[in-house]
């Protein structure tokens, strides 16, 4: 019975498995500045430049497509401002996160999508597209050396770049 069920699942998804598609997106962006904590342990975390790469693989196709993805973001420096002299002065961040992306109107000239955030891909030329997106990386707090600032934080980044598609 179990083998029959697995065979049925494979048969149902065989068409989408054969028509899998891959995407690699490269983007530049900016992390949104934020204030954390309260006086005297308040810190101001500046915005910062981000370098992003994203690999997505289509698992289920159609007008609404489901992708599994891995997103990479590097931010070389964000300045930390505080009146507390014990506070860290700057932080660098690196995120490598797996995810799921749901793309609407897949294959059309403009394909909006949702992943923890959202964006849109616009077809530019054959296998090259343009991408604009906003993402939120919800993480633990970096070591600011201030005990009052230890809760998790949102790291919102807006970016744009291009996307390469292959494997139609």
Coordinates of C-alpha atoms in Angstrom, one line a residue:
X1 CA 0.0 0.0 0.0
X2 CA 2.8 2.4 0.9
X3 CA 4.6 1.7 -2.4
X4 CA 1.4 2.3 -4.3
X5 CA 0.9 5.6 -2.6
X6 CA 4.5 6.8 -3.3
X7 CA 4.1 5.7 -7.0
X8 CA 0.8 7.7 -7.2
X9 CA 2.5 10.8 -5.7
X10 CA 5.4 10.4 -8.1
X11 CA 3.0 10.0 -11.1
X12 CA 1.0 13.1 -10.1
X13 CA 4.1 15.3 -9.7
X14 CA 6.2 13.8 -12.5
X15 CA 5.2 16.5 -15.0
X16 CA 6.3 19.3 -12.6
X17 CA 9.5 17.4 -11.7
X18 CA 10.5 17.1 -15.3
X19 CA 9.8 20.8 -16.0
X20 CA 11.8 22.1 -13.1
X21 CA 13.3 25.5 -13.3
X22 CA 16.3 27.2 -11.6
X23 CA 16.9 30.8 -10.7
X24 CA 19.9 32.7 -9.4
X25 CA 19.4 36.2 -8.2
X26 CA 22.1 38.8 -7.5
X27 CA 21.2 42.0 -5.8
X28 CA 22.4 45.0 -3.8
X29 CA 20.3 46.5 -1.1
X30 CA 20.1 48.4 2.1
X31 CA 19.3 47.3 5.7
X32 CA 16.8 49.7 7.4
X33 CA 18.1 51.6 10.4
X34 CA 16.6 50.9 13.8
X35 CA 16.6 52.0 17.4
X36 CA 16.8 49.4 20.2
X37 CA 16.4 49.5 24.0
X38 CA 15.8 52.5 26.3
X39 CA 18.0 55.2 27.8
X40 CA 20.7 54.8 29.1
X41 CA 21.1 51.5 27.1
X42 CA 19.5 52.8 23.9
X43 CA 21.4 52.0 20.7
X44 CA 20.9 53.3 17.2
X45 CA 21.7 50.8 14.6
X46 CA 22.5 52.5 11.2
X47 CA 21.4 51.2 7.9
X48 CA 24.0 49.4 5.8
X49 CA 24.8 48.1 2.3
X50 CA 23.9 44.5 1.6
X51 CA 25.2 42.1 -1.0
X52 CA 22.7 39.3 -1.8
X53 CA 22.6 36.1 -3.7
X54 CA 19.6 33.8 -4.0
X55 CA 19.2 30.3 -5.5
X56 CA 15.7 29.0 -6.1
X57 CA 14.5 25.7 -7.6
X58 CA 10.9 25.2 -8.7
X59 CA 9.3 22.3 -7.1
X60 CA 5.7 22.7 -8.4
X61 CA 4.9 24.6 -11.6
X62 CA 1.9 26.3 -13.1
X63 CA 0.5 29.8 -12.9
X64 CA 1.3 29.7 -9.2
X65 CA 4.7 28.1 -8.7
X66 CA 6.4 26.9 -5.5
X67 CA 10.1 27.2 -5.1
X68 CA 12.6 26.0 -2.5
X69 CA 15.3 28.6 -2.0
X70 CA 18.5 29.5 -0.3
X71 CA 19.2 33.1 0.4
X72 CA 22.6 34.6 1.2
X73 CA 23.0 38.2 2.5
X74 CA 26.3 39.9 3.7
X75 CA 26.5 43.3 5.3
X76 CA 30.1 44.4 6.0
X77 CA 29.3 47.1 8.5
X78 CA 26.5 48.8 10.4
X79 CA 27.5 51.6 12.9
X80 CA 26.1 51.2 16.4
X81 CA 25.5 54.6 18.2
X82 CA 25.0 54.8 21.9
X83 CA 25.6 57.1 24.9
X84 CA 26.8 54.0 26.8
X85 CA 30.6 53.7 26.3
X86 CA 30.4 49.9 26.8
X87 CA 28.3 49.4 23.7
X88 CA 29.7 47.8 20.6
X89 CA 30.6 50.4 18.0
X90 CA 29.8 48.4 14.8
X91 CA 28.5 45.0 13.6
X92 CA 28.8 43.0 10.5
X93 CA 26.2 40.4 9.5
X94 CA 26.0 37.3 7.4
X95 CA 22.8 35.4 6.8
X96 CA 22.3 32.1 4.9
X97 CA 18.7 31.0 5.1
X98 CA 16.6 28.3 3.5
X99 CA 13.1 29.3 2.5
X100 CA 10.0 28.7 0.4
X101 CA 8.9 31.2 -2.3
X102 CA 5.5 31.3 -3.8
X103 CA 5.5 33.0 -7.2
X104 CA 2.2 34.2 -8.8
X105 CA 1.7 34.6 -12.6
X106 CA 4.9 32.5 -13.1
X107 CA 6.3 32.8 -16.6
X108 CA 4.6 36.1 -17.3
X109 CA 6.3 39.5 -17.9
X110 CA 5.8 40.5 -14.2
X111 CA 5.8 37.8 -11.5
X112 CA 5.2 38.9 -8.0
X113 CA 6.2 36.5 -5.2
X114 CA 6.0 36.0 -1.5
X115 CA 8.9 34.6 0.7
X116 CA 9.3 36.1 4.2
X117 CA 8.9 39.4 2.6
X118 CA 8.0 39.8 -1.0
X119 CA 9.0 41.2 -4.4
X120 CA 8.6 41.0 -8.1
X121 CA 10.6 39.7 -11.1
X122 CA 10.2 41.5 -14.4
X123 CA 11.2 39.7 -17.6
X124 CA 14.0 41.7 -19.3
X125 CA 15.4 39.5 -22.0
X126 CA 14.9 35.8 -22.6
X127 CA 16.6 34.3 -19.5
X128 CA 17.5 37.5 -17.7
X129 CA 15.1 39.4 -15.5
X130 CA 15.1 42.3 -13.1
X131 CA 14.2 41.8 -9.4
X132 CA 13.0 44.2 -6.6
X133 CA 12.3 42.8 -3.2
X134 CA 11.9 43.4 0.5
X135 CA 12.9 40.7 3.0
X136 CA 12.8 40.5 6.8
X137 CA 15.5 38.4 8.6
X138 CA 14.2 37.8 12.2
X139 CA 17.3 36.9 14.2
X140 CA 18.8 36.9 17.6
X141 CA 20.4 40.1 18.9
X142 CA 24.1 40.6 18.2
X143 CA 26.4 41.1 21.2
X144 CA 26.0 44.8 21.7
X145 CA 27.7 44.5 25.2
X146 CA 24.5 46.0 26.8
X147 CA 22.4 43.6 28.8
X148 CA 19.1 45.4 28.2
X149 CA 19.3 44.8 24.5
X150 CA 19.1 41.0 24.2
X151 CA 15.8 40.3 22.5
X152 CA 15.4 39.1 19.0
X153 CA 15.4 41.7 16.2
X154 CA 14.0 42.3 12.7
X155 CA 16.5 43.1 10.0
X156 CA 14.5 44.5 7.1
X157 CA 16.4 44.8 3.8
X158 CA 15.2 46.3 0.5
X159 CA 17.1 45.4 -2.6
X160 CA 17.2 45.2 -6.4
X161 CA 19.2 43.4 -9.0
X162 CA 18.9 40.8 -11.7
X163 CA 17.9 37.2 -11.9
X164 CA 19.2 34.5 -14.3
X165 CA 16.7 31.7 -15.2
X166 CA 17.4 28.3 -16.8
X167 CA 16.1 24.8 -17.1
X168 CA 12.7 25.4 -18.7

